[in-house]
Short mmCIF file of C-alpha atoms in Angstrom, two decimals:
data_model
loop_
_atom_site.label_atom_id
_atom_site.label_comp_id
_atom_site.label_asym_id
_atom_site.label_seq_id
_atom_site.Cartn_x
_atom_site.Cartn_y
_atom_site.Cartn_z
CA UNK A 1 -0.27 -11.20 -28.78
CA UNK A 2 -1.36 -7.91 -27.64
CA UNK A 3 -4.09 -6.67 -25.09
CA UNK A 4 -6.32 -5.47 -28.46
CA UNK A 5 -6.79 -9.74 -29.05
CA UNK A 6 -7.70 -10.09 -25.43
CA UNK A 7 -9.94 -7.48 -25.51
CA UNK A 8 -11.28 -8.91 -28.72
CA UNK A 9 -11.68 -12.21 -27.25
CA UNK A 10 -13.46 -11.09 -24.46
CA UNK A 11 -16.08 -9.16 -25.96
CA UNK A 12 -16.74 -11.66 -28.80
CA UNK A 13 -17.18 -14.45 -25.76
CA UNK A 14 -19.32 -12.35 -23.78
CA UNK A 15 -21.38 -10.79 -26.20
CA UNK A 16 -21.15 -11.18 -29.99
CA UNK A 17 -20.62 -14.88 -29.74
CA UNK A 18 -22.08 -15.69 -26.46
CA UNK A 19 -22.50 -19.47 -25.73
CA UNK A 20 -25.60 -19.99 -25.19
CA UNK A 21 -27.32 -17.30 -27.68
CA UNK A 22 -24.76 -17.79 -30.62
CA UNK A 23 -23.29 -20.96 -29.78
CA UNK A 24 -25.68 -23.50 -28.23
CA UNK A 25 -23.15 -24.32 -25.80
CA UNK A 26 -24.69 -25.47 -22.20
CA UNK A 27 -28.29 -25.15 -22.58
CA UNK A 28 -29.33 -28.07 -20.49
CA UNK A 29 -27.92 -26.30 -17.28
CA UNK A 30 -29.23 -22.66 -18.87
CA UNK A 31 -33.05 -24.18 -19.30
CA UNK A 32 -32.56 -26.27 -15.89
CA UNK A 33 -31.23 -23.99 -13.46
CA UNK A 34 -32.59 -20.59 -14.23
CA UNK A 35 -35.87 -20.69 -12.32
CA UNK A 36 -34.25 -18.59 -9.80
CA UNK A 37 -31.96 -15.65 -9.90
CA UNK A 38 -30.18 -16.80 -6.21
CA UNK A 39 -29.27 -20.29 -8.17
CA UNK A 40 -28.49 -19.14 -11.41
CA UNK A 41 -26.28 -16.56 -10.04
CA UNK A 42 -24.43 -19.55 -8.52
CA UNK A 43 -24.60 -21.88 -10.85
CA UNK A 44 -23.37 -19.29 -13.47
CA UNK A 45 -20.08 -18.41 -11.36
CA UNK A 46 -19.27 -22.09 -11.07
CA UNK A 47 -19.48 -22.80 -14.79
CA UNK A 48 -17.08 -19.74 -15.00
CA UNK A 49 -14.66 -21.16 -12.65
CA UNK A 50 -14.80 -24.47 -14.26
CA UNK A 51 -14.51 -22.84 -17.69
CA UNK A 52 -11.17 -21.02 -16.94
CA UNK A 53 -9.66 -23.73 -15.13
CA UNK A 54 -10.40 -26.50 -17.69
CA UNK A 55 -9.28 -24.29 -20.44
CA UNK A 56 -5.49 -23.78 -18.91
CA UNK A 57 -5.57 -27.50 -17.87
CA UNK A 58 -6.64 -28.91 -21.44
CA UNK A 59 -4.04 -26.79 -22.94
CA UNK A 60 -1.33 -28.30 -20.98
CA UNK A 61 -3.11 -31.81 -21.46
CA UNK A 62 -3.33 -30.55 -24.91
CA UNK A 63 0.41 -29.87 -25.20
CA UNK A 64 1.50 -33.27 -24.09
CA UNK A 65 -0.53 -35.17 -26.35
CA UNK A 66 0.83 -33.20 -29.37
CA UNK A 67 4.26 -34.23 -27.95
CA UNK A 68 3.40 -37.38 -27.70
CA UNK A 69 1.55 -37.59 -30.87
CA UNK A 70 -1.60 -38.45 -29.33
CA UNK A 71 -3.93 -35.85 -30.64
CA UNK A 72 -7.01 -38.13 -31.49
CA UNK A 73 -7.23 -38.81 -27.95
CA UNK A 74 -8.49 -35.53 -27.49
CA UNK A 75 -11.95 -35.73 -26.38
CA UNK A 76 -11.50 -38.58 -24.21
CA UNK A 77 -8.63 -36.49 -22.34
CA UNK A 78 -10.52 -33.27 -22.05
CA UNK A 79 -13.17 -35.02 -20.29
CA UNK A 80 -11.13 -37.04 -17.97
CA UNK A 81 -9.75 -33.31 -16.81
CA UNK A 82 -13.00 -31.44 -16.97
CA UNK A 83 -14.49 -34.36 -14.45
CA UNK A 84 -11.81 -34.41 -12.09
CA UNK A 85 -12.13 -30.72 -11.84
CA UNK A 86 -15.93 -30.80 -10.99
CA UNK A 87 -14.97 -33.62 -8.36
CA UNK A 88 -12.35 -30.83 -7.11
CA UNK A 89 -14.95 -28.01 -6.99
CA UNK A 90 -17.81 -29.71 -5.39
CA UNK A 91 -15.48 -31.05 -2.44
CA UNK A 92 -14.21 -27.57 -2.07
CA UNK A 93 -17.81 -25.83 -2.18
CA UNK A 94 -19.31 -28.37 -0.01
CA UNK A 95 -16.13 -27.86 2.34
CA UNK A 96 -15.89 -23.71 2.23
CA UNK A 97 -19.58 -22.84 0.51
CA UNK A 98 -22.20 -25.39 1.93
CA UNK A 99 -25.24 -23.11 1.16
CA UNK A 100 -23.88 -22.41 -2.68
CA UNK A 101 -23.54 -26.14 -2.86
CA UNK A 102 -26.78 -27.39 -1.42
CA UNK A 103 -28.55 -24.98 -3.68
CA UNK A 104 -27.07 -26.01 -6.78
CA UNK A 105 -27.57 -29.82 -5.76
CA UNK A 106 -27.88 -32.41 -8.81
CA UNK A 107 -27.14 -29.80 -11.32
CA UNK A 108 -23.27 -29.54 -9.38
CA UNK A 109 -22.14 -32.70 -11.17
CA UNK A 110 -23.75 -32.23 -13.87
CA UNK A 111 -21.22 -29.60 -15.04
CA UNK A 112 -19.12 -32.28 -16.37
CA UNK A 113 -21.95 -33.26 -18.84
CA UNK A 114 -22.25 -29.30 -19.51
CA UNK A 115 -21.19 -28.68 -22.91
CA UNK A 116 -20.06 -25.57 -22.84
CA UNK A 117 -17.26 -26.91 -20.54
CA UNK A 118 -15.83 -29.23 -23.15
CA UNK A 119 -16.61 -26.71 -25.95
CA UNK A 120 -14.68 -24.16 -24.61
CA UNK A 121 -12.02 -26.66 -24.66
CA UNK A 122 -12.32 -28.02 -27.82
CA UNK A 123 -12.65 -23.96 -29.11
CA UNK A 124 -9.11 -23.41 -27.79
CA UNK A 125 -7.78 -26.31 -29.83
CA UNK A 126 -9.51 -25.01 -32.37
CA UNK A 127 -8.66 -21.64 -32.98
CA UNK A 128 -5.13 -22.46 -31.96
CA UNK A 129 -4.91 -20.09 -29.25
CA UNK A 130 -2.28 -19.92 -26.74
CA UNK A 131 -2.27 -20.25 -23.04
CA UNK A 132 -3.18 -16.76 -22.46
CA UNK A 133 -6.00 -16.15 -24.72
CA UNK A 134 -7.10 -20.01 -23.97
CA UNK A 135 -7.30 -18.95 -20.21
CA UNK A 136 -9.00 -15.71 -21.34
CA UNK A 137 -11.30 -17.33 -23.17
CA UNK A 138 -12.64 -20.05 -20.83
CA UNK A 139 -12.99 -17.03 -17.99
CA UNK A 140 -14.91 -14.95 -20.52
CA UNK A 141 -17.09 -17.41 -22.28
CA UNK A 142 -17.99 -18.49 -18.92
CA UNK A 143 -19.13 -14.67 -17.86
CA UNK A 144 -21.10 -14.83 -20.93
CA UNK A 145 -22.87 -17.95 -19.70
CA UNK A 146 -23.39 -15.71 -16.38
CA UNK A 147 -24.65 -12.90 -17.93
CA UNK A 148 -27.28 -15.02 -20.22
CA UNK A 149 -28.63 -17.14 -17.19
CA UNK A 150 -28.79 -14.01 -15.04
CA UNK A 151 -31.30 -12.02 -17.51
CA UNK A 152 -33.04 -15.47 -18.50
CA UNK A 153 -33.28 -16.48 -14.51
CA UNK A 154 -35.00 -12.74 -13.95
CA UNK A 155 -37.26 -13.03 -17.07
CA UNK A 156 -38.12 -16.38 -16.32
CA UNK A 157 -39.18 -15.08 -12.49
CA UNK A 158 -42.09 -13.14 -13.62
CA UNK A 159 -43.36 -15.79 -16.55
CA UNK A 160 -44.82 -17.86 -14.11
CA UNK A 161 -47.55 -15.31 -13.77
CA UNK A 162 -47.80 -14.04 -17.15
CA UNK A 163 -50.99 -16.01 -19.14
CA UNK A 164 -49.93 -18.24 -21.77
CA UNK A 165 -52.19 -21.07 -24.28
CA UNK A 166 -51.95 -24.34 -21.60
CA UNK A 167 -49.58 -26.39 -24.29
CA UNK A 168 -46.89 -23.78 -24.17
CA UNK A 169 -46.52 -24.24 -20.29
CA UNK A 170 -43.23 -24.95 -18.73
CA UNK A 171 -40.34 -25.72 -21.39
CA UNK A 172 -41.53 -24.33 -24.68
CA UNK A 173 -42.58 -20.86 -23.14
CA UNK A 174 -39.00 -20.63 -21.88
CA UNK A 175 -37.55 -21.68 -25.12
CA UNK A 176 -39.51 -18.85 -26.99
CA UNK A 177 -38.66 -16.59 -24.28
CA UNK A 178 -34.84 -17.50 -24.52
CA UNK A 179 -35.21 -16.91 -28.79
CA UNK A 180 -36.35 -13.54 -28.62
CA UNK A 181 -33.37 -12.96 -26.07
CA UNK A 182 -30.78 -14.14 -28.68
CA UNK A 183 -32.88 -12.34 -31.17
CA UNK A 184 -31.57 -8.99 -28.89
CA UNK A 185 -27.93 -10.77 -28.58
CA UNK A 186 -28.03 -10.76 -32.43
CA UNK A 187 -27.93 -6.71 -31.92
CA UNK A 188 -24.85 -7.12 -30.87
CA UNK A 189 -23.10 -9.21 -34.38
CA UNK A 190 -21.95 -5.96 -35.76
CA UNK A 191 -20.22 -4.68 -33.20
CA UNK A 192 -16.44 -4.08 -33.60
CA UNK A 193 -13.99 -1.77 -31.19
CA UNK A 194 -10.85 -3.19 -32.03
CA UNK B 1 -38.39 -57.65 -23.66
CA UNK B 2 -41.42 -55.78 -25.09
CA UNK B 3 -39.93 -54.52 -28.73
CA UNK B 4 -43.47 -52.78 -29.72
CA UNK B 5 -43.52 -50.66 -26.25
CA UNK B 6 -39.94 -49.83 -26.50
CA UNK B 7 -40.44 -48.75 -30.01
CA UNK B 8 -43.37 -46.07 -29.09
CA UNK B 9 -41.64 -45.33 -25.85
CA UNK B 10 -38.28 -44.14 -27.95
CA UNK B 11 -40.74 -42.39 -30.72
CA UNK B 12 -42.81 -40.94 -29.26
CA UNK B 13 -44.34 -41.42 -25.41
CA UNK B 14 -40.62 -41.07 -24.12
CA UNK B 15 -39.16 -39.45 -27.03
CA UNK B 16 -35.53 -38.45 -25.60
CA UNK B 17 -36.08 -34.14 -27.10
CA UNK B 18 -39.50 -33.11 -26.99
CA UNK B 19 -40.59 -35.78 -24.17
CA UNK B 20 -37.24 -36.00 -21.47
CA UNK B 21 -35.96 -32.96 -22.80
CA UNK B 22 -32.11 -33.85 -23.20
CA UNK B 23 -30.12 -32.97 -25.97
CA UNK B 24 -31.43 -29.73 -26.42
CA UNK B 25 -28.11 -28.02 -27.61
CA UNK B 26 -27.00 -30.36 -30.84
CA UNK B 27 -30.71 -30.26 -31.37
CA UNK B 28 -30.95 -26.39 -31.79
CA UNK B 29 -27.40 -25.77 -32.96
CA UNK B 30 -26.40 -28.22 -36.35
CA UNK B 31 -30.85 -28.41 -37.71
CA UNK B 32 -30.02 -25.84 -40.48
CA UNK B 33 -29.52 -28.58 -43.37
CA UNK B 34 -31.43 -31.85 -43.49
CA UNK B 35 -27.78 -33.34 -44.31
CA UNK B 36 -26.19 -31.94 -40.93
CA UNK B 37 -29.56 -33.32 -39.34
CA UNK B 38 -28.86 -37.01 -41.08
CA UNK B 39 -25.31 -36.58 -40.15
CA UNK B 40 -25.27 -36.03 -36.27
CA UNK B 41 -28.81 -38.17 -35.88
CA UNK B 42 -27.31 -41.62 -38.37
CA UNK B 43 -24.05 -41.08 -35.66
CA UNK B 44 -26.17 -40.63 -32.41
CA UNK B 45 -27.95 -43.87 -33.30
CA UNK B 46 -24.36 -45.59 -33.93
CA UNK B 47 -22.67 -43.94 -30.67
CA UNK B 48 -25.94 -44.52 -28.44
CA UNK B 49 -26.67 -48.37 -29.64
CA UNK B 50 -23.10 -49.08 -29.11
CA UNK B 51 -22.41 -47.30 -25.50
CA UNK B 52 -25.51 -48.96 -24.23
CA UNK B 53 -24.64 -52.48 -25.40
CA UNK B 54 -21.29 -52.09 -23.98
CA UNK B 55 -22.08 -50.59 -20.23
CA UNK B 56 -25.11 -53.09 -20.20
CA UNK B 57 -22.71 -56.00 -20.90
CA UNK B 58 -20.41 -54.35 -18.10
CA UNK B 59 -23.39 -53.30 -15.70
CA UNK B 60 -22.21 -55.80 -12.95
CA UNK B 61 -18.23 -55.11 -13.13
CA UNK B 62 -18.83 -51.31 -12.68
CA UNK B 63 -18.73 -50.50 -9.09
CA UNK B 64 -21.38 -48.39 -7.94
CA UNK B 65 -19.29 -44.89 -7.05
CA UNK B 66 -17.01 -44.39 -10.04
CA UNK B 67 -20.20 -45.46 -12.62
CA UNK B 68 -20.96 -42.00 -14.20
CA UNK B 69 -16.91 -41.56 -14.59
CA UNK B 70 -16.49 -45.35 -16.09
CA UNK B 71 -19.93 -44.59 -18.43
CA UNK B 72 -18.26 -41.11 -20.11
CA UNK B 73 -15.25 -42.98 -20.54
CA UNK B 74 -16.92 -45.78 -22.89
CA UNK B 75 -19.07 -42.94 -24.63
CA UNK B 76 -15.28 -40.58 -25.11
CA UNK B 77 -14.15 -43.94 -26.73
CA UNK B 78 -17.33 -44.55 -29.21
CA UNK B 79 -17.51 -41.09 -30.24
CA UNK B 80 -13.41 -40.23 -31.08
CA UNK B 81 -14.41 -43.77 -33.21
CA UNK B 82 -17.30 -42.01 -35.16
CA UNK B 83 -15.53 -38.68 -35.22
CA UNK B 84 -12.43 -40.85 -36.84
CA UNK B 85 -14.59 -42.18 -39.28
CA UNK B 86 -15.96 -39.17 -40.40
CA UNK B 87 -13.28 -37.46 -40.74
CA UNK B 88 -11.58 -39.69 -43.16
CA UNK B 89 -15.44 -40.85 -44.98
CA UNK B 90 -17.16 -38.00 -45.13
CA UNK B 91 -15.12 -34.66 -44.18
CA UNK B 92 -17.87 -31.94 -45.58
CA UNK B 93 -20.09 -33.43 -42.03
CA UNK B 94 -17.81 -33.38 -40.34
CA UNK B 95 -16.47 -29.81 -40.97
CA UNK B 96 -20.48 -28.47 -41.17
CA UNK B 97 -21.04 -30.17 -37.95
CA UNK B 98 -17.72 -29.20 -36.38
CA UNK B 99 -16.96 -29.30 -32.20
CA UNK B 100 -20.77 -30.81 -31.74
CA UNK B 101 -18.98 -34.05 -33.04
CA UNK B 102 -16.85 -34.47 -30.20
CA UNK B 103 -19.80 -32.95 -27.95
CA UNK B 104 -21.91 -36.12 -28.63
CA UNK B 105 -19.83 -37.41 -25.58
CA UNK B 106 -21.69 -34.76 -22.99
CA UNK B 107 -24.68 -35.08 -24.83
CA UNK B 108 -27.34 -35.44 -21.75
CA UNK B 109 -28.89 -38.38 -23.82
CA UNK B 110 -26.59 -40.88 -24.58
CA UNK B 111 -25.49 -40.59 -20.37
CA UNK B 112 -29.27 -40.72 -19.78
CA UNK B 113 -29.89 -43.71 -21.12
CA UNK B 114 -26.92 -45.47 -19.97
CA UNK B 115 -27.77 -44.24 -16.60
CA UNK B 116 -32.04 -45.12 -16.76
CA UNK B 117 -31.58 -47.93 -19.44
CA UNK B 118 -28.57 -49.89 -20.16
CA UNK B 119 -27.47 -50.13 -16.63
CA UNK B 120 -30.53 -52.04 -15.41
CA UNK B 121 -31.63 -53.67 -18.77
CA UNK B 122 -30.31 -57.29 -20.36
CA UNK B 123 -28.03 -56.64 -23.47
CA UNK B 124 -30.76 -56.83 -25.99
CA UNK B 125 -33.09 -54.60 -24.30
CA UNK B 126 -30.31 -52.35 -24.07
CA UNK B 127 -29.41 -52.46 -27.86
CA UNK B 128 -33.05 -51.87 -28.75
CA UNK B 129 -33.29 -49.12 -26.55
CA UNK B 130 -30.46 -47.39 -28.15
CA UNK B 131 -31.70 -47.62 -31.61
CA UNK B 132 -34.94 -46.54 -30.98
CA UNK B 133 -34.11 -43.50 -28.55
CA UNK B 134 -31.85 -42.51 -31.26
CA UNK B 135 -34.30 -42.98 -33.74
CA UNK B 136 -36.63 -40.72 -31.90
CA UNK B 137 -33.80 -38.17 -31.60
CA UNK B 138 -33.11 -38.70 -35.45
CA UNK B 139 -36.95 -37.56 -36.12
CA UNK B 140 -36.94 -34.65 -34.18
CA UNK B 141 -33.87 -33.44 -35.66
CA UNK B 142 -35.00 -34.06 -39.35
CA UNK B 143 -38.21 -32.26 -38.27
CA UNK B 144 -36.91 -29.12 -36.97
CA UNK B 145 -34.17 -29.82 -40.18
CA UNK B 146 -37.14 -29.81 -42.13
CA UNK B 147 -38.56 -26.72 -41.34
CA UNK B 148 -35.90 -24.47 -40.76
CA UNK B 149 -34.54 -25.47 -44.14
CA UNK B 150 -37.59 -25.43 -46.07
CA UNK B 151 -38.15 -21.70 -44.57
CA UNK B 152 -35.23 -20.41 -43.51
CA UNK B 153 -33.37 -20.79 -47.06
CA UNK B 154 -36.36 -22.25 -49.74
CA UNK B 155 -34.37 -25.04 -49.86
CA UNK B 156 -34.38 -28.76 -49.28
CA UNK B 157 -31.34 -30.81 -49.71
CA UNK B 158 -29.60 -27.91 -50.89
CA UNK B 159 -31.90 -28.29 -53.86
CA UNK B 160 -34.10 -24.64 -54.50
CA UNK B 161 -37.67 -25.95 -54.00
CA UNK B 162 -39.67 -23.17 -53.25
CA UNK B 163 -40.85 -20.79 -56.30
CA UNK B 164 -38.16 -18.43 -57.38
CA UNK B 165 -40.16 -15.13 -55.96
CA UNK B 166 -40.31 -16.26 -52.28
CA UNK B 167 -38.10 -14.21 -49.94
CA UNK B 168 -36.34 -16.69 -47.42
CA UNK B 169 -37.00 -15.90 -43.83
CA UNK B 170 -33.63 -16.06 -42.79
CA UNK B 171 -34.14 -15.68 -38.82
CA UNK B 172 -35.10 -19.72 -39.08
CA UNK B 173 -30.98 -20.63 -40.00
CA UNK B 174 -30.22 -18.27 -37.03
CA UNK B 175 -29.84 -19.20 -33.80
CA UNK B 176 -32.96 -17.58 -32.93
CA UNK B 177 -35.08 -19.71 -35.47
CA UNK B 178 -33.74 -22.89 -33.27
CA UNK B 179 -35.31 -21.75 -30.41
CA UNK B 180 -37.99 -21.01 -31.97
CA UNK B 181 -38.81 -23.79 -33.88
CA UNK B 182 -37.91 -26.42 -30.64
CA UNK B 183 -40.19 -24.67 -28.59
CA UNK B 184 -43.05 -24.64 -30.88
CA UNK B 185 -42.24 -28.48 -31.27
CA UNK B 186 -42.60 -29.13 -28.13
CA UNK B 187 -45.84 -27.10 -27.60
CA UNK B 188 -47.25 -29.35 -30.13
CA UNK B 189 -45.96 -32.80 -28.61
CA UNK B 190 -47.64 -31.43 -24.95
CA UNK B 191 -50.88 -30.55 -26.78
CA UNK B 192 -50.84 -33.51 -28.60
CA UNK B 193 -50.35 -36.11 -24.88
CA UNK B 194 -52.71 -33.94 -23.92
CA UNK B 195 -55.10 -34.43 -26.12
CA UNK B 196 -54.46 -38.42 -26.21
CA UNK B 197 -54.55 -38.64 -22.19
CA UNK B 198 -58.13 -36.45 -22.28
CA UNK B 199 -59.22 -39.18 -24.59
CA UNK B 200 -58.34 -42.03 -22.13
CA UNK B 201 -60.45 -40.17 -19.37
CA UNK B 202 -63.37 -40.27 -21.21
CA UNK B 203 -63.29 -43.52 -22.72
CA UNK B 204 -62.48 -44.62 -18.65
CA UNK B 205 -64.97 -42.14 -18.28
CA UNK B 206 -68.00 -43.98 -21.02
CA UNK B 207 -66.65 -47.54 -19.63
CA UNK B 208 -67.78 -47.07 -15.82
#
C-alpha cells in the first residue's frame, strides 16, 4: 500500500465516484436535509464522522467473523455497530454540541437507516481493502457526501423563488435539480492523476 | 380490515416512492434492466410481507425504547435470508444488483412501515400491507425500469426492440437518467392527485 492508492481512493470517493451522484448511496438524508446550508453543513460532517468510524469498526467486526467463520452474518453485524455508533454520537452532540444537535433533530437517528453508512461498509468488504484504505475510505466518501449536500443545500436555497409548472413543486424540482448536478459530477469520470 | 382501501392506499394514494417518498436510492440506482427491477421489487415484497408479519406478531413484547433497534434486527435477519437465497438461485441478480441487496435492510420503507403499519395493525392487516406497499414499490420500479431501458439502451428484456437505426440515449442508464426519470414520475403522480382532488371540489362543489 502506498500513499498513490490513498490518494486514489480519496479522489475517486470524493469526486469520480461520489455517493450520492455515482452511487445512490444516502439520498433520503441528501433530499431531506438540504433545505438549508447551516443544517446540511451539519448533517454532512456527522455522516462523515459516522462514515469513518463505522468503516474501522466493521473491519474489526469484519475480521472476527471471518475468524470465526461467520461471514453471512454480515449485514446483520454491520448494522448492530453502525446503530450503536449513532446512539454514541447523538449522546455526545447533545452533551458537547446542543445547537448542532437540535438542528439536525429527527434526521440524527436516522443516520443508522442512511445507506451510505452501511454501504461504505459493505464497499470495504467488498473491494477487500485493508484497515487503512477502509478508514480512508469511510472519511472520504463521507466528505463527498459533504461536498454534494453543501452545493445541493445552496442551489436548493434560491429554488424556492425560481418559477416552476405547479406539479413539479417540492420533491421532483429537487430531483431534476440534483440530475443535472451529477450530470456536472459525470465531468469528472475521466479524470486520472495517479 | 378493509383489503380494497389497503390495496389503493399501497398502489397508488399512499404509494411508498412517488407518494411517502422512501426508498428513493434502490429506486434510482438498480432501474437500468427490467430484470434488476423484478429482482430487487419480487425480494422487497418477500422481505417487507415477512418483517411486518413478524414485528406485528411481536408488537406487544417489544418494549417501547429499544423498538427501532429490535425492528432492524428482524429486517438484518429477513434480508441475509433473501440475499442467501439469491446467491445460491439466481447469482447473475444478485451480482447486477450487488451491495443494494444487503441495503434492503436500511431501506426507509420496509422500517416505515413497520414503524406506521405493522406495529399498530393485527397480523393480517399487517401481511396485506406488506404485499401491497411492496407491490406499489414493485410498479414504480418496473416503470422507471421501463423507461430507462426502453430509451436508454433500445432494449427491453435485453431483447433489441427498437428499429435498428435509433441511437440510444445513453444518459437514461446513467445515474443522471435516474434522477431524471424519478422526478418526472413524481411530477406526474402530483399532477395527477391534483387533478383527482380538483375533481372532488367540484363535484362537492355541484352537490351543495
Amino acid at each position: 500500500m502506498s500513499i498513490t492508492t490513498l490518494l486514489a481512493i480519496s479522489l475517486g470517493a470524493i469526486l469520480t465516484n461520489n455517493f450520492i451522484f455515482a452511487q445512490f448511496l444516502g439520498i433520503c438524508p441528501f433530499l431531506g436535509v438540504s433545505k438549508k446550508i447551516d443544517t446540511a453543513v451539519g448533517m454532512g460532517a456527522a455522516v462523515t464522522f459516522v462514515m469513518g468510524l463505522a468503516s474501522a469498526f466493521a473491519y474489526l467486526v469484519n475480521q472476527v467473523l471471518v475468524k470465526l467463520g461467520l461471514e453471512y452474518m454480515q449485514t446483520v453485524a454491520f448494522i448492530l455497530v453502525i446503530a450503536a455508533l449513532v446512539q454514541f454520537v447523538e449522546m455526545f452532540l447533545k452533551k458537547n454540541v446542543p445547537t448542532l444537535y437540535t438542528a439536525l433533530g429527527v434526521y440524527l437517528p436516522l443516520i443508522t437507516t442512511n445507506c451510505a453508512v452501511l454501504g461504505v461498509a459493505l464497499l470495504n468488504v467488498q473491494n477487500n481493502y485493508n484497515f487503512i484504505e477502509s478508514v480512508v475510505y469511510g472519511i472520504t466518501g463521507g466528505l463527498g457526501f459533504l461536498l454534494a449536500i453543501f452545493l445541493f443545500a445552496a442551489v436548493r436555497e434560491q429554488l424556492e423563488f425560481a418559477d416552476h409548472p405547479k406539479c413539479f413543486q417540492g420533491f421532483p424540482i429537487a430531483l431534476i435539480t440534483a440530475g443535472l448536478m451529477a450530470l456536472a459530477f459525470m465531468g469528472f469520470s475521466g479524470l486520472k492523476v495517479w | 380490515m378493509n383489503v380494497g382501501k389497503q390495496f389503493k392506499e399501497g398502489l397508488i394514494t399512499q404509494n411508498p416512492v412517488l407518494v411517502q417518498l422512501l426508498g428513493m436510492c434502490s429506486t434510482m440506482a438498480i432501474t437500468t434492466s427490467i430484470k434488476n427491477g423484478l429482482g430487487m421489487g419480487v425480494s422487497v415484497i418477500i422481505i417487507l410481507t415477512l418483517s411486518n408479519i413478524f414485528i406485528s406478531l411481536l408488537r406487544k413484547i417489544i418494549p417501547n425504547e429499544v423498538r427501532i433497534a429490535c425492528y432492524i434486527v428482524v429486517i438484518a435477519g429477513f434480508v441475509t435470508m433473501v440475499q442467501l437465497l439469491l446467491k445460491a438461485f439466481l447469482p447473475d441478480i444478485d451480482k447486477s444488483l450487488g451491495v443494494f441487496i444487503p441495503l434492503i435492510v436500511v431501506n426507509c420503507i420496509i422500517l416505515g412501515r413497520a414503524e406506521a403499519f405493522a406495529s399498530k395493525n393485527s397480523v393480517g392487516a399487517s401481511a396485506l400491507d406488506g404485499i401491497f406497499q411492496g407491490i406499489g414499490y414493485t410498479l414504480v420500479l418496473l416503470v422507471m425500469c421501463f423507461f430507462r431501458e426502453l430509451l436508454g439502451a433500445g432494449k427491453l428484456l435485453d431483447h433489441q426492440v427498437m428499429p435498428a437505426g435509433y441511437t440510444p440515449a445513453g444518459m437514461l442508464i446513467l445515474p443522471v437518467g435516474g434522477f431524471l426519470c424519478l422526478g418526472a414520475l413524481i411530477a406526474v403522480m402530483q399532477w395527477a392527485l391534483n387533478k383527482a382532488e380538483e375533481r372532488k371540489a367540484n363535484k362537492a362543489k355541484e352537490a351543495k
